[in-house]
Each structure stands twice: as structure tokens, then as C-alpha cells.
């Protein structure tokens, strides 16, 4: 590859966004385009690779994104942003593998992947408890709702035609494991992202509802819990926040971030490139269709969310565009800006932070560190070290992080990373055998 081609690749950004046909994923794509055009020089361009579950959804999404771009920018600016569609079903590991291969074979690099797609897995709402809770405890009930109902033990369809394969939880695979396999497979592309933003980034989109109180390490896939969504998001938090710790390095850095699929070696060598970095985000509480509701109930939900914001909730962003604030901040900011944001926590002996989309009563958006059970604010033991964290409204019952809780969280991270890598290797072997069997039959 010539010097001019290499320079052009380095000046362009390539960002993958999963689950982009509606809601938060669609808004992330829109906001990526808006903020890129307003913050990056005219010499740079942006390619957004977005995924949906079908070709029909992909075409419709691309058309709506291009329409939005034309309406929100000048024609010359719009030419700097390109949308590319891909199909994937994250509950189908073969589909994930096919997407990974297409990306590795066709893209020169990936600067960031925003792992947004997911499902709630709920079957309904306990309406009597929901109505009573919202009427008597509005802010807490519409931030950490305890009244959602979900079936227990739902599995994906069989992944191969083999007679036996291990169980694979549906919500776990859609929210965590499908993304986990995808991120591992495209690691070579992420390693090529050296400029202009720094090392490639794996950006997990979690939830304000994630809590380790609903996660059990001996039920990694959440097959025995009535809260599989919350369990999967807690696992997401644990993996992302402990990914750079020495105790998880044998699995997180030395194994997971070394992809199996080879990309074009002529593009740019990656042997000396820094490993990709993991970041954790959440959109606050915004109105999406993750729980289908009748139109009158949608309006009631929005009124309740607005009421919680007026009562002082920092997390009710309401719109998905505001909810996209934190993921886009992590995807587009220069490495120096991200390092500066996390510097106070590292200086106080902490680590990674969970960055959430926050909103004031008047709808002024910001990116804010989020308190997590067992990890506190940025893993700092004791009182929060950042003034904004000390002033922000906390979840009822929250207490300052202790040294013992921090150590327990790190140990939990080590166990989760070990189990996830063992599961990934097991499934890669199963898929390899299935592919060989299919080839021999042809």
C-alpha cells in the first residue's frame, strides 16, 4: 500500500454500531455524524458501519440516516460521512462469525465498535405494582423498575446441526456473548486504529439498571434468574471495568484482544500496535421500544420520565439523541480527552469509569460517571473524589465503596473473564467443527 493510501486511512474514521435500525442505535449513528462534522477538520471523513437483523431493515435504516444527514448538514459536509449497512443476528453465532469475516476482509481498520444491540427479554409488566410504585415512589421506580416480568431459562435456537451443544441463553447471547465473539474476531482491525483517535475502542452500552445484586457468577448466562436482562448488563459492567486489571490480563488482554481472523497484512502491521481499549457507557433513561407499549402508555411513560427529571434525577435523558451522548463521546473524543476524564479516578487509586448520558432539568446534556455496586465511582475506595459525583443524586441505599467490596469486585471480574474466554474457545471449536463437516458434505 502506498504512502498516500496509508495517510488517507489514518485520516478517516471507521466506526461500527450494532442494532441501529431504531431507538438508541439509530440516534448513535445520527449523533456520530453530527459531532464528527462539528469537531473534526474537513480533511477527515467518517464511515459508519451499522448493523441490523435483515436486508429490509438495513436498506430502510440507511435511507433514513442519509435523509437525516442531508437535513442536518450542508451538502459538502454530508459528503464526508458514509453509511454502510451489514446484517447480523447476535443470537446466531454463525451469523456473527460471517459478519466478522466480512469486516476483516473489507475494512482497513476499525477505530471503535459501539456494542449497542440488545433485547430486554421481558414478557410483560406487573401493572398493579407498577402503578402503585410510580404513584408512591416515582423517581426510584422509573429509574430502577422492579415490576418488569421475564421468563426464566430462555435459550437460543440450536447453533449447529450437531447432536449436542452446550446451552446458550437467549438474552445473554443477544446482549453480551454475541458482541463478545464479534469484538474478539475484529480485534485485528481495532489494533490498526492508531490515528487520529488513538488505540481502537470497544464501547459497551450497558444500562443504569445493571447491578451485581442480580448477577451470580455461577449462573453466568442468567438462565436461572427472573432478571436475565439486568444480569446480562451487570456482566457487561464487570467485564468492561475489570478489563485492564492485572488479575484479568491472562484472559482479557492476552487472549480476548488477540483476534483469530487475519486481516490483510499489507494494510499496516499490528504486531507493535497497542491493544484495543474497553470503555463502558449507558444512555440514562430514554424512551425506546425495548418494551412495546400502547400509544397512551408511551405518553404516560414520557410524563413519568419528565416528572423524575423535575424531581432531580440526573439520568432521565428522555430522548434517544440525548441518550447517545455518552457512547458518542467515547467513540469520537481524542485519547487525551478520555484520559483526562478518567485521570481523577486513577490518581485516587481507582480504575475505569462507567460513563452515562445525563441531563439537567432543562435538558442540558452531559457525560457523567455512574456509581456501581461494588465499584463505586471509578473504582475509588471511600468518598467520591470528583465534586460532580458527590453532588449527583444517588440510588437509595448507596454507600461509599469499601476496600473489601473493591477486592471482591476484582475477583468477580477475574472469574467472569475466565469463564467467558473458556466459553468463547469452546464455541469457536464447535463452530469450526460444524464448518468442516458442512464443507466435507458438499
Coordinates of C-alpha atoms in Angstrom, one line a residue:
X1 CA 0.0 0.0 0.0
X2 CA 1.3 3.4 -0.9
X3 CA 2.1 6.3 1.5
X4 CA -0.9 8.3 0.3
X5 CA -3.3 5.4 0.8
X6 CA -1.9 4.9 4.3
X7 CA -2.3 8.5 5.2
X8 CA -5.9 8.5 3.9
X9 CA -6.8 5.5 6.0
X10 CA -5.3 7.2 9.1
X11 CA -7.2 10.4 8.5
X12 CA -10.5 8.6 8.2
X13 CA -12.6 7.1 11.0
X14 CA -14.3 3.8 10.8
X15 CA -16.9 3.1 13.5
X16 CA -19.2 0.1 13.8
X17 CA -22.6 0.4 15.6
X18 CA -24.7 -2.6 16.3
X19 CA -28.5 -2.5 16.5
X20 CA -29.0 0.7 14.5
X21 CA -32.4 0.3 12.9
X22 CA -34.3 2.2 15.6
X23 CA -34.1 3.8 19.0
X24 CA -30.7 4.4 20.6
X25 CA -28.7 2.7 17.9
X26 CA -30.2 4.9 15.2
X27 CA -29.6 8.0 17.3
X28 CA -26.0 7.0 18.0
X29 CA -25.4 6.9 14.2
X30 CA -27.1 10.4 13.8
X31 CA -25.1 11.9 16.6
X32 CA -21.8 10.4 15.4
X33 CA -22.3 12.2 12.1
X34 CA -23.3 15.5 13.8
X35 CA -20.5 15.6 16.2
X36 CA -17.9 14.4 13.8
X37 CA -18.8 17.2 11.3
X38 CA -18.7 19.8 14.0
X39 CA -15.4 18.7 15.7
X40 CA -13.2 17.2 13.0
X41 CA -11.3 19.0 10.2
X42 CA -12.6 19.0 6.7
X43 CA -9.7 16.7 5.6
X44 CA -11.2 13.8 7.6
X45 CA -14.1 11.6 6.8
X46 CA -16.2 9.1 8.8
X47 CA -17.5 5.7 7.7
X48 CA -20.3 4.4 10.0
X49 CA -20.9 0.7 9.6
X50 CA -24.2 -0.1 11.2
X51 CA -25.9 -3.5 11.7
X52 CA -29.5 -4.6 11.5
X53 CA -31.1 -8.1 11.5
X54 CA -32.4 -8.1 7.9
X55 CA -31.7 -6.6 4.5
X56 CA -35.0 -4.8 4.5
X57 CA -34.3 -3.1 7.8
X58 CA -30.8 -2.3 6.6
X59 CA -32.0 -0.5 3.5
X60 CA -34.7 1.4 5.4
X61 CA -32.2 2.4 8.0
X62 CA -29.6 3.6 5.5
X63 CA -32.2 5.6 3.7
X64 CA -33.4 7.3 6.9
X65 CA -29.8 8.0 8.0
X66 CA -28.9 9.6 4.7
X67 CA -32.1 11.7 4.8
X68 CA -31.2 12.9 8.3
X69 CA -27.7 13.8 7.2
X70 CA -28.9 15.8 4.3
X71 CA -31.3 17.7 6.6
X72 CA -28.8 18.4 9.3
X73 CA -25.7 19.4 7.3
X74 CA -24.5 21.1 4.2
X75 CA -24.1 19.0 1.0
X76 CA -20.3 19.4 1.1
X77 CA -20.2 18.3 4.8
X78 CA -22.5 15.4 4.2
X79 CA -20.1 14.0 1.6
X80 CA -17.6 13.4 4.5
X81 CA -19.9 10.8 6.1
X82 CA -20.7 7.5 4.6
X83 CA -23.2 4.9 5.9
X84 CA -22.5 1.2 5.2
X85 CA -25.0 -1.5 6.2
X86 CA -24.3 -5.0 7.5
X87 CA -26.7 -7.8 8.7
X88 CA -26.2 -9.8 11.8
X89 CA -28.2 -11.8 14.3
X90 CA -26.3 -11.7 17.6
X91 CA -28.1 -14.8 18.9
X92 CA -26.8 -16.7 15.9
X93 CA -23.0 -17.3 16.4
X94 CA -22.6 -18.4 12.8
X95 CA -24.1 -15.1 11.7
X96 CA -21.7 -13.2 14.0
X97 CA -18.7 -15.2 12.5
X98 CA -19.8 -14.4 8.9
X99 CA -20.1 -10.7 9.8
X100 CA -16.6 -10.7 11.4
X101 CA -15.0 -12.2 8.3
X102 CA -16.7 -9.7 6.0
X103 CA -15.4 -6.8 8.1
X104 CA -11.9 -8.2 8.5
X105 CA -11.7 -8.8 4.7
X106 CA -13.1 -5.5 3.6
X107 CA -12.2 -2.8 6.1
X108 CA -8.7 -1.3 6.6
X109 CA -9.3 -0.7 10.3
X110 CA -11.9 0.0 13.0
X111 CA -11.4 3.0 15.3
X112 CA -14.3 2.0 17.5
X113 CA -17.1 -0.5 17.9
X114 CA -20.2 0.6 19.7
X115 CA -21.9 -2.6 21.1
X116 CA -25.4 -1.3 21.4
X117 CA -27.8 -4.0 20.1
X118 CA -29.7 -6.0 22.7
X119 CA -33.0 -7.2 23.9
X120 CA -34.9 -6.9 27.2
X121 CA -36.4 -10.4 27.1
X122 CA -39.4 -9.3 29.2
X123 CA -42.8 -10.9 28.8
X124 CA -44.8 -8.1 30.4
X125 CA -45.3 -5.8 33.3
X126 CA -46.7 -6.3 36.8
X127 CA -49.2 -3.5 36.3
X128 CA -50.6 -3.3 39.9
X129 CA -47.1 -3.0 41.4
X130 CA -46.0 -0.7 38.6
X131 CA -48.9 1.7 39.1
X132 CA -48.6 1.7 42.9
X133 CA -44.8 2.2 42.7
X134 CA -44.9 5.0 40.2
X135 CA -47.6 6.8 42.2
X136 CA -45.8 6.5 45.6
X137 CA -42.1 6.4 44.6
X138 CA -41.8 8.0 41.2
X139 CA -38.2 8.8 40.8
X140 CA -36.9 5.4 42.0
X141 CA -39.5 3.3 40.3
X142 CA -38.9 4.8 36.8
X143 CA -35.1 4.6 37.2
X144 CA -34.7 1.1 38.6
X145 CA -38.1 -0.5 37.9
X146 CA -38.7 -3.7 39.9
X147 CA -42.0 -4.6 38.1
X148 CA -40.8 -6.0 34.8
X149 CA -41.6 -9.7 34.2
X150 CA -39.3 -12.1 32.3
X151 CA -39.4 -15.8 31.7
X152 CA -36.6 -18.0 33.1
X153 CA -34.2 -20.1 31.1
X154 CA -35.0 -19.0 27.5
X155 CA -32.4 -20.4 25.1
X156 CA -31.3 -19.5 21.6
X157 CA -32.1 -21.8 18.7
X158 CA -29.5 -24.6 18.1
X159 CA -26.3 -23.1 16.6
X160 CA -25.2 -26.1 14.6
X161 CA -26.6 -29.4 13.3
X162 CA -24.5 -31.4 15.7
X163 CA -26.3 -33.7 18.1
X164 CA -25.1 -32.0 21.2
X165 CA -24.0 -28.5 22.1
X166 CA -24.0 -26.5 25.4
X167 CA -26.9 -24.4 26.5
X168 CA -26.8 -20.8 25.3
X169 CA -29.0 -18.2 27.0
X170 CA -31.0 -16.0 24.6
X171 CA -30.7 -12.7 26.5
X172 CA -27.1 -13.5 27.4
X173 CA -26.2 -14.2 23.8
X174 CA -28.1 -11.1 22.4
X175 CA -26.7 -8.7 25.0
X176 CA -23.2 -10.0 25.8
X177 CA -21.9 -13.1 24.1
X178 CA -22.7 -12.3 20.5
X179 CA -20.9 -8.9 21.0
X180 CA -18.1 -10.6 22.8
X181 CA -17.4 -13.0 19.9
X182 CA -17.7 -10.1 17.4
X183 CA -15.2 -7.9 19.3
X184 CA -12.7 -10.8 19.6
X185 CA -12.9 -11.5 15.9
X186 CA -12.4 -7.9 14.8
X187 CA -9.6 -7.2 17.2
X188 CA -7.0 -7.1 14.3
X189 CA -9.0 -4.2 12.8
X190 CA -9.1 -2.4 16.2
X191 CA -5.3 -2.8 16.6
X192 CA -4.8 -0.8 13.4
X193 CA -6.6 2.3 14.8
X194 CA -3.6 4.4 15.8
X195 CA -4.6 7.8 14.5
X196 CA -6.3 10.2 14.7
X197 CA -8.1 9.0 17.9
X198 CA -5.6 6.6 19.4
X199 CA -6.0 2.8 20.1
X200 CA -9.1 1.1 18.9
X201 CA -12.0 1.2 21.3
X202 CA -14.6 -1.4 22.4
X203 CA -17.5 0.6 23.7
X204 CA -20.1 -1.4 25.6
X205 CA -23.5 0.1 26.0
X206 CA -24.9 -1.0 29.4
X207 CA -27.8 0.2 31.5
X208 CA -28.4 2.3 34.5
X209 CA -30.3 -0.8 35.9
X210 CA -27.2 -3.0 36.0
X211 CA -26.5 -4.3 39.5
X212 CA -24.3 -7.1 40.8
X213 CA -27.1 -7.9 43.2
X214 CA -29.0 -9.5 40.3
X215 CA -25.9 -11.3 39.0
X216 CA -24.4 -14.6 40.1
X217 CA -21.1 -15.9 38.8
X218 CA -22.3 -19.5 39.0
X219 CA -25.1 -18.5 36.6
X220 CA -23.1 -16.5 34.1
X221 CA -25.7 -16.7 31.4
X222 CA -28.6 -15.8 33.7
X223 CA -30.5 -19.0 32.9
X224 CA -31.8 -19.4 36.5
X225 CA -32.8 -15.8 37.2
X226 CA -36.0 -13.9 36.6
X227 CA -34.0 -10.8 35.7
X228 CA -31.9 -12.0 32.7
X229 CA -31.6 -8.5 31.3
X230 CA -30.2 -6.9 34.4
X231 CA -27.9 -9.9 34.9
X232 CA -26.5 -9.5 31.4
X233 CA -25.9 -5.8 31.9
X234 CA -24.2 -6.4 35.2
X235 CA -21.9 -8.9 33.4
X236 CA -21.2 -6.2 30.8
X237 CA -20.2 -3.8 33.6
X238 CA -17.9 -6.4 35.3
X239 CA -16.1 -7.3 32.0
X240 CA -15.6 -3.7 30.9
X241 CA -14.5 -2.3 34.2
X242 CA -12.0 -5.1 35.0
X243 CA -10.6 -5.5 31.5
X244 CA -7.4 -3.6 32.3
X245 CA -6.6 -5.1 35.7
X246 CA -3.6 -7.3 36.2
X247 CA -5.8 -10.1 37.5
X248 CA -7.8 -10.4 34.3
X249 CA -4.9 -9.9 31.9
X250 CA -4.4 -13.6 31.0
X251 CA -8.0 -13.7 29.6
X252 CA -8.8 -10.1 28.7
X253 CA -5.6 -8.8 27.1
X254 CA -3.6 -12.0 26.3
X255 CA -6.5 -13.9 24.8
X256 CA -9.7 -12.0 24.1
X257 CA -8.0 -9.0 22.5
X258 CA -6.0 -11.3 20.1
X259 CA -8.3 -11.9 17.2
X260 CA -8.4 -15.2 15.4
X261 CA -9.2 -13.9 11.9
X262 CA -6.3 -12.5 9.9
X263 CA -6.8 -9.2 8.1
X264 CA -4.9 -8.0 5.1
X265 CA -1.2 -7.8 6.3
X266 CA -0.4 -5.3 3.6
X267 CA -2.6 -2.6 5.2
X268 CA -0.5 -1.9 8.2
X269 CA 1.4 -4.0 10.6
X270 CA -0.2 -4.6 14.0
X271 CA 2.5 -6.5 15.9
X272 CA 3.7 -3.4 17.8
X273 CA 0.3 -1.7 17.9
X274 CA -1.3 -1.1 21.3
X275 CA -4.2 -3.3 22.3
X276 CA -7.7 -2.0 21.9
X277 CA -9.2 -0.3 25.0
X278 CA -12.6 -1.1 26.6
X279 CA -15.0 1.6 27.7
X280 CA -18.4 1.4 29.4
X281 CA -21.4 3.6 28.7
X282 CA -25.1 3.8 29.3
X283 CA -27.8 6.1 27.8
X284 CA -29.5 7.0 31.0
X285 CA -33.3 6.5 30.9
X286 CA -34.7 7.3 27.5
X287 CA -37.9 6.3 25.7
X288 CA -37.4 3.4 23.4
X289 CA -39.5 0.4 22.2
X290 CA -37.5 -2.2 24.1
X291 CA -40.8 -2.7 26.0
X292 CA -43.7 -2.5 23.5
X293 CA -46.4 -0.3 24.9
X294 CA -49.7 1.1 23.5
X295 CA -49.6 4.7 22.5
X296 CA -51.4 6.1 25.6
X297 CA -48.9 4.2 27.8
X298 CA -46.0 5.7 25.8
X299 CA -47.2 9.2 26.6
X300 CA -47.7 8.2 30.3
X301 CA -44.2 6.9 30.3
X302 CA -42.8 10.1 28.9
X303 CA -44.7 12.1 31.5
X304 CA -43.3 9.9 34.3
X305 CA -39.8 10.3 33.0
X306 CA -40.2 14.1 32.8
X307 CA -41.5 14.1 36.3
X308 CA -38.5 12.2 37.5
X309 CA -36.2 14.7 35.8
X310 CA -38.0 17.6 37.5
X311 CA -37.6 15.8 40.9
X312 CA -33.8 15.8 40.4
X313 CA -33.0 12.6 38.5
X314 CA -29.8 13.2 36.6
X315 CA -30.4 10.2 34.3
X316 CA -33.7 10.8 32.6
X317 CA -32.5 11.9 29.1
X318 CA -35.9 11.1 27.7
X319 CA -34.8 11.3 24.0
X320 CA -32.5 8.7 22.4
X321 CA -30.5 11.5 20.9
X322 CA -29.6 12.8 24.4
X323 CA -29.1 9.1 25.4
X324 CA -26.5 8.8 22.7
X325 CA -24.3 11.5 24.3
X326 CA -22.0 9.2 26.3
X327 CA -21.4 6.4 23.7
X328 CA -20.6 9.1 21.1
X329 CA -18.3 10.9 23.5
X330 CA -16.3 7.7 24.0
X331 CA -16.2 6.9 20.3
X332 CA -15.2 10.3 18.9
X333 CA -13.1 12.0 21.6
X334 CA -9.4 12.1 21.3
X335 CA -7.4 9.8 23.6
X336 CA -6.1 12.7 25.6
X337 CA -9.7 13.8 26.5
X338 CA -10.7 10.3 27.6
X339 CA -7.5 10.0 29.7
X340 CA -8.2 13.4 31.3
X341 CA -11.8 12.4 32.2
X342 CA -10.5 9.2 34.0
X343 CA -7.4 10.8 35.5
X344 CA -9.0 11.8 38.8
X345 CA -10.1 8.2 39.4
X346 CA -6.8 6.7 38.5
X347 CA -4.9 9.2 40.7
X348 CA -7.1 8.2 43.7
X349 CA -6.3 4.5 43.2
X350 CA -9.3 3.7 41.1
X351 CA -9.7 2.5 37.5
X352 CA -12.2 2.5 34.7
X353 CA -15.5 4.5 35.0
X354 CA -18.9 3.9 33.7
X355 CA -19.9 6.9 31.6
X356 CA -23.6 7.7 31.4
X357 CA -25.7 10.2 29.5
X358 CA -27.0 12.7 31.9
X359 CA -29.5 15.6 31.7
X360 CA -30.4 18.6 33.8
X361 CA -34.0 19.6 34.5
X362 CA -33.8 21.9 31.4
X363 CA -32.5 19.2 29.2
X364 CA -28.8 20.3 29.2
X365 CA -26.8 17.1 28.4
X366 CA -23.5 16.0 29.9
X367 CA -21.5 12.8 30.3
X368 CA -21.3 11.7 33.9
X369 CA -19.6 9.0 35.9
X370 CA -22.1 6.4 37.3
X371 CA -21.9 4.8 40.7
X372 CA -21.9 1.0 40.5
X373 CA -22.5 -1.6 43.3
X374 CA -19.1 -2.9 44.3
X375 CA -17.1 -0.5 42.2
X376 CA -18.4 2.9 43.4
X377 CA -17.4 5.9 41.3
X378 CA -14.5 4.8 39.1
X379 CA -13.3 2.2 41.5
X380 CA -12.2 4.7 44.1
X381 CA -12.5 3.5 47.7
X382 CA -14.2 5.8 50.1
X383 CA -15.8 9.2 49.4
X384 CA -16.2 10.2 45.7
X385 CA -13.1 12.3 44.6
X386 CA -14.9 14.3 41.9
X387 CA -17.1 17.1 43.1
X388 CA -19.8 16.4 40.5
X389 CA -20.1 12.8 41.7
X390 CA -20.5 14.0 45.3
X391 CA -23.3 16.4 44.3
X392 CA -25.2 14.0 42.0
X393 CA -28.3 12.3 43.3
X394 CA -27.5 8.7 44.3
X395 CA -29.5 5.5 44.3
X396 CA -31.4 4.9 47.5
X397 CA -29.3 2.9 49.9
X398 CA -26.0 3.6 48.1
X399 CA -22.9 3.7 50.4
X400 CA -19.3 4.6 49.7
X401 CA -17.1 1.9 48.4
X402 CA -15.0 -0.2 50.8
X403 CA -11.7 -1.8 50.2
X404 CA -13.3 -5.3 50.7
X405 CA -16.0 -4.5 48.1
X406 CA -13.4 -3.4 45.6
X407 CA -11.4 -6.5 46.1
X408 CA -14.5 -8.7 45.8
X409 CA -15.4 -6.9 42.5
X410 CA -11.9 -7.5 41.1
X411 CA -12.1 -11.2 42.0
X412 CA -15.6 -11.4 40.4
X413 CA -14.1 -9.8 37.2
X414 CA -11.3 -12.4 37.2
X415 CA -13.9 -15.3 37.4
X416 CA -16.1 -13.8 34.8
X417 CA -13.3 -13.2 32.3
X418 CA -12.0 -16.8 32.8
X419 CA -15.5 -18.2 32.2
X420 CA -16.2 -16.0 29.2
X421 CA -12.9 -16.9 27.5
X422 CA -13.5 -20.6 28.2
X423 CA -17.0 -20.3 26.7
X424 CA -15.7 -18.5 23.7
X425 CA -13.0 -21.0 23.0
X426 CA -15.5 -23.9 23.4
X427 CA -17.9 -22.3 20.9
X428 CA -15.2 -21.5 18.4
X429 CA -14.2 -25.1 18.4
X430 CA -17.8 -26.2 17.9
X431 CA -18.3 -23.7 15.0
X432 CA -15.0 -24.9 13.4
X433 CA -16.2 -28.5 13.5
X434 CA -19.6 -27.6 12.1
X435 CA -17.9 -25.7 9.2
X436 CA -15.6 -28.6 8.4
X437 CA -18.5 -31.0 8.5
X438 CA -20.5 -28.8 6.2
X439 CA -17.6 -28.5 3.8
X440 CA -17.0 -32.2 3.7
X441 CA -20.7 -32.9 2.9
X442 CA -20.5 -30.6 -0.1

